[in-house]
PDB file of C-alpha atoms in Angstrom:
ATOM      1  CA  UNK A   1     129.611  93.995-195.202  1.00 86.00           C
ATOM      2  CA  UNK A   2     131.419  96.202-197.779  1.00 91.00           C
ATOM      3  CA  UNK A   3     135.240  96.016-198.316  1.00 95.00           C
ATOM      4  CA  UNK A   4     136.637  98.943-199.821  1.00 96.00           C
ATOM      5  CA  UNK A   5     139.971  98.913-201.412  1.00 96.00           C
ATOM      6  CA  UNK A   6     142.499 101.950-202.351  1.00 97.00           C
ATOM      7  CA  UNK A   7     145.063 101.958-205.145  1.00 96.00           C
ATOM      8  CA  UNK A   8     147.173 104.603-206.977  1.00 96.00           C
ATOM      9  CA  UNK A   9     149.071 106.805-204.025  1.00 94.00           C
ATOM     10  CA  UNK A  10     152.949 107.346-204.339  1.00 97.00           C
ATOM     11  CA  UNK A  11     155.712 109.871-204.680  1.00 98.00           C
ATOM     12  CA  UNK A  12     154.796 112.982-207.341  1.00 98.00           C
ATOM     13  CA  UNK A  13     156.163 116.182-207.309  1.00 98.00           C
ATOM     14  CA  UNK A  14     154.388 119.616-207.002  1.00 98.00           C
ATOM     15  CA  UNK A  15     152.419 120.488-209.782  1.00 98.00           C
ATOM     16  CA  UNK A  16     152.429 116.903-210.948  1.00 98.00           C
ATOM     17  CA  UNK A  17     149.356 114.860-211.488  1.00 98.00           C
ATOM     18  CA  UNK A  18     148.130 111.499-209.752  1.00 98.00           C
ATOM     19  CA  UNK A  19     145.224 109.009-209.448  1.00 98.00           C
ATOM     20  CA  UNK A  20     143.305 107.357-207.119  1.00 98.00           C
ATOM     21  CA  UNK A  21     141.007 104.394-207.065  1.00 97.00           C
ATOM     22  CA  UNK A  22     138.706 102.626-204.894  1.00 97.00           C
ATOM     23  CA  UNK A  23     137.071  99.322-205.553  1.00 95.00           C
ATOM     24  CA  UNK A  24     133.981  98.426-203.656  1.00 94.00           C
ATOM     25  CA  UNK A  25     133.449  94.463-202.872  1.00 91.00           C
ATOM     26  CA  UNK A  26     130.631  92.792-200.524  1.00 88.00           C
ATOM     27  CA  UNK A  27     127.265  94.147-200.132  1.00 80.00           C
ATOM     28  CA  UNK A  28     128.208  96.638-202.440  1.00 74.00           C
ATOM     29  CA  UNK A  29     124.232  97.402-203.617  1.00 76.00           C
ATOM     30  CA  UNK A  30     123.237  98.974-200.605  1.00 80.00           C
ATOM     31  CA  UNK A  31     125.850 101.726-201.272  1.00 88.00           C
ATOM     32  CA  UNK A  32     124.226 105.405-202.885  1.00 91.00           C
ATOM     33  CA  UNK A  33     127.653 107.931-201.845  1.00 94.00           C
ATOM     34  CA  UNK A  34     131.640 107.401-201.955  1.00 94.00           C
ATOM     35  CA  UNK A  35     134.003 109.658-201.575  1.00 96.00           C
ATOM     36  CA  UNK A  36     137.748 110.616-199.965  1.00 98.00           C
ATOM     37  CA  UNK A  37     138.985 111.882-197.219  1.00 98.00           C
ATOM     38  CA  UNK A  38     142.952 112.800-196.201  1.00 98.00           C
ATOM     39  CA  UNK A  39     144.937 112.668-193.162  1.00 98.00           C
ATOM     40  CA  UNK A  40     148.203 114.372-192.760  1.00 97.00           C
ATOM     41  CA  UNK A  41     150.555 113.619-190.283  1.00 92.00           C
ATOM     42  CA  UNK A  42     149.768 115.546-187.006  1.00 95.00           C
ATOM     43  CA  UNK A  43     146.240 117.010-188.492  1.00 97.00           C
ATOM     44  CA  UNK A  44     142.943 116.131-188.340  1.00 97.00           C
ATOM     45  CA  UNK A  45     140.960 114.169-191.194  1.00 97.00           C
ATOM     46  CA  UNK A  46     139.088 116.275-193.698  1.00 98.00           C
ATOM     47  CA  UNK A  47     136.710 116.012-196.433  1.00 98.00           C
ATOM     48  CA  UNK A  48     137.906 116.000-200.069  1.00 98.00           C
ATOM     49  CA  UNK A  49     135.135 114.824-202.397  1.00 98.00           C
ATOM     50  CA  UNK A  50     132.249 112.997-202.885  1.00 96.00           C
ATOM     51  CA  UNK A  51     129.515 111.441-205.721  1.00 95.00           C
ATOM     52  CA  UNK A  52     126.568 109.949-205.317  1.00 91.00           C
ATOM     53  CA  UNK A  53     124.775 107.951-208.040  1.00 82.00           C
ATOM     54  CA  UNK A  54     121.687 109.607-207.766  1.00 74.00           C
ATOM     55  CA  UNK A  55     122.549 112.279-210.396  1.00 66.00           C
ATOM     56  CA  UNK A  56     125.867 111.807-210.267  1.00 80.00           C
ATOM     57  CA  UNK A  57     125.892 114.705-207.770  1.00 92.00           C
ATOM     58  CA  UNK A  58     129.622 115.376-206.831  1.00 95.00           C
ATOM     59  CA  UNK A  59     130.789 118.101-203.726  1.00 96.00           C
ATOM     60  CA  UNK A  60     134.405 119.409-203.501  1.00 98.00           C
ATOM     61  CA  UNK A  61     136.333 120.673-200.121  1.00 98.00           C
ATOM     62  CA  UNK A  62     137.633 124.590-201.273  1.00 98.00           C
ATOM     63  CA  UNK A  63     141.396 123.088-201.125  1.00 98.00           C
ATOM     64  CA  UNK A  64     140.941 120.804-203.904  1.00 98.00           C
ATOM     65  CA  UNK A  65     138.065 122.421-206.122  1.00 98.00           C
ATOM     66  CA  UNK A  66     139.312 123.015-209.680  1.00 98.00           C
ATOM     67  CA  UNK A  67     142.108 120.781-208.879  1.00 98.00           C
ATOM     68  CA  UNK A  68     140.674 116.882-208.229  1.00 98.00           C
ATOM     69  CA  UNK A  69     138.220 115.910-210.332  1.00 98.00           C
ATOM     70  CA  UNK A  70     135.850 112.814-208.547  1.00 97.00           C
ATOM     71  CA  UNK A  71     134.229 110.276-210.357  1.00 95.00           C
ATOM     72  CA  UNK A  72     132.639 106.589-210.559  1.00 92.00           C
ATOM     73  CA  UNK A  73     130.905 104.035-212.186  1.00 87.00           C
ATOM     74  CA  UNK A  74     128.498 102.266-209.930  1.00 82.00           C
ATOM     75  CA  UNK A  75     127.931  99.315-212.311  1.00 81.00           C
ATOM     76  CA  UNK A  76     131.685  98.197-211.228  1.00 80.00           C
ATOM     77  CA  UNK A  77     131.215  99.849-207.797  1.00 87.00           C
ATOM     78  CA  UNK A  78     134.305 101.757-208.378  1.00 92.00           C
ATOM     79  CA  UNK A  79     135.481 105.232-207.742  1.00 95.00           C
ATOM     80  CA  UNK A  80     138.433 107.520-208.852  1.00 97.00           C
ATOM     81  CA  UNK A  81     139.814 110.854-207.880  1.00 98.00           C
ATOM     82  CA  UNK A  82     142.411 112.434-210.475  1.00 98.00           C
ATOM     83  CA  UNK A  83     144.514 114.771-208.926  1.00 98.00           C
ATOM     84  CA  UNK A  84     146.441 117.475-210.435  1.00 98.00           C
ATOM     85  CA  UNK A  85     148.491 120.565-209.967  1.00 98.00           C
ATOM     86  CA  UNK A  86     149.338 118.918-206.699  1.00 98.00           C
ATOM     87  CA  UNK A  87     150.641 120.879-203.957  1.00 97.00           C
ATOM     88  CA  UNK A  88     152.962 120.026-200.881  1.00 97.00           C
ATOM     89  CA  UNK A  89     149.776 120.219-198.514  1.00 97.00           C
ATOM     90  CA  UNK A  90     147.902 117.636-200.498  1.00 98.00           C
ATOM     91  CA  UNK A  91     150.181 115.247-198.973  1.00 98.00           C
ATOM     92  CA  UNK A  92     148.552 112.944-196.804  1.00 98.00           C
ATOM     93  CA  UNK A  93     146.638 108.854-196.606  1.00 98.00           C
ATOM     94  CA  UNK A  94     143.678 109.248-198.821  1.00 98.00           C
ATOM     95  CA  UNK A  95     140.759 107.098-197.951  1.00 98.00           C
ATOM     96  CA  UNK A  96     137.918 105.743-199.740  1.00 98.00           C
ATOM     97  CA  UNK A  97     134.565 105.982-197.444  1.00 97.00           C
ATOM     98  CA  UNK A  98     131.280 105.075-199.137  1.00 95.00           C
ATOM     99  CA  UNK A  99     127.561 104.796-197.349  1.00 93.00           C
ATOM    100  CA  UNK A 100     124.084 103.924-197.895  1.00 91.00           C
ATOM    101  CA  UNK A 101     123.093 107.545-198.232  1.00 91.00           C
ATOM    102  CA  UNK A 102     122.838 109.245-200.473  1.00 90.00           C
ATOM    103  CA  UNK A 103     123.497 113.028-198.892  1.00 91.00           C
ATOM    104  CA  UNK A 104     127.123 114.489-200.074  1.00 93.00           C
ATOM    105  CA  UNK A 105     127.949 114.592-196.113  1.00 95.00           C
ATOM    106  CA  UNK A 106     131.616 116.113-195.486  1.00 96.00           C
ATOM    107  CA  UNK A 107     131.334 114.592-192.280  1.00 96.00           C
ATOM    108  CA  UNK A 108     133.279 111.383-191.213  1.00 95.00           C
ATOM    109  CA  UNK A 109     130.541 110.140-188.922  1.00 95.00           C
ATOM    110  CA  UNK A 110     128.264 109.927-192.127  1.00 95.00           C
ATOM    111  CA  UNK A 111     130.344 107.007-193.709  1.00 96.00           C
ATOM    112  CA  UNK A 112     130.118 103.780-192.507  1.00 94.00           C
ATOM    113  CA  UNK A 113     132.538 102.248-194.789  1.00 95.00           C
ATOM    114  CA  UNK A 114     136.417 102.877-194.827  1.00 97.00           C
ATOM    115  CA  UNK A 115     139.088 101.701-196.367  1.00 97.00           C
ATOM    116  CA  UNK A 116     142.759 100.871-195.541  1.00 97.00           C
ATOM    117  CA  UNK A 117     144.000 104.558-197.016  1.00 97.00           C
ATOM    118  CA  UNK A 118     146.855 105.040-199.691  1.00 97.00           C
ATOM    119  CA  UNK A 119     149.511 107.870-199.183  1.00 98.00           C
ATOM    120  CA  UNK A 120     150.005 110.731-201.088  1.00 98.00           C
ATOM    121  CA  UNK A 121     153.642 112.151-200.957  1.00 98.00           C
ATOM    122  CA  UNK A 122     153.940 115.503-202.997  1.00 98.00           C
ATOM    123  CA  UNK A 123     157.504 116.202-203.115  1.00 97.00           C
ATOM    124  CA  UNK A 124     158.277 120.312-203.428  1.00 89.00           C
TER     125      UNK A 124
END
């Protein structure tokens, strides 16, 4: 099993900056993709980033691209997403997924790992 653990959220206003981090414990490697996700209240969860460490190949939802900035070191099976020029949308729990494969899937069914989620409050 793999236990993935979020740090980082809080209260930032717009155009502010914040950081994310996800450790990876367990079986930790079998795992080749992590990324993020985000739910807001009363909308569906959606894709934010992702990195693989074949490559380091990274994929960004259109919202946050040029904004977030994902990145990790698989040696300490860890993960990060630096956020900035945060918005009042970006407000949401942001959770660390991670997965044997190693495709840059946007898709929630394509993670088999989640963790708890941290929230993001961006304050206008």
């Amino acid at each position: 099993q793999v236990q993935l653990v979020e740090s980082g959220g809080g209260l930032v206003q717009a155009g502010g900056s914040l950081r994310l981090s996800c450790a990876a414990s367990g079986r930790t490697p079998s795992l080749n993709t992590m990324a993020w996700f985000r739910q807001a209240p009363g909308k569906e969860r959606e894709f934010v980033a992702s990195i693989n460490w074949s490559g380091r190949s990274t994929n960004y939802a259109d919202s946050v691209k040029g904004r977030f900035t994902i990145s990790g070191d698989n040696s300490k099976n860890t993960v990060t997403l630096q956020m900035t020029s945060l918005k009042s949308e970006d407000t949401a729990a942001y959770y660390c997924v991670a997965d044997q494969s190693f495709v840059l899937s946007t898709r929630i069914a394509a993670y088999g790992y989640w963790g708890q989620g941290t929230q993001v409050t961006v304050s206008s």
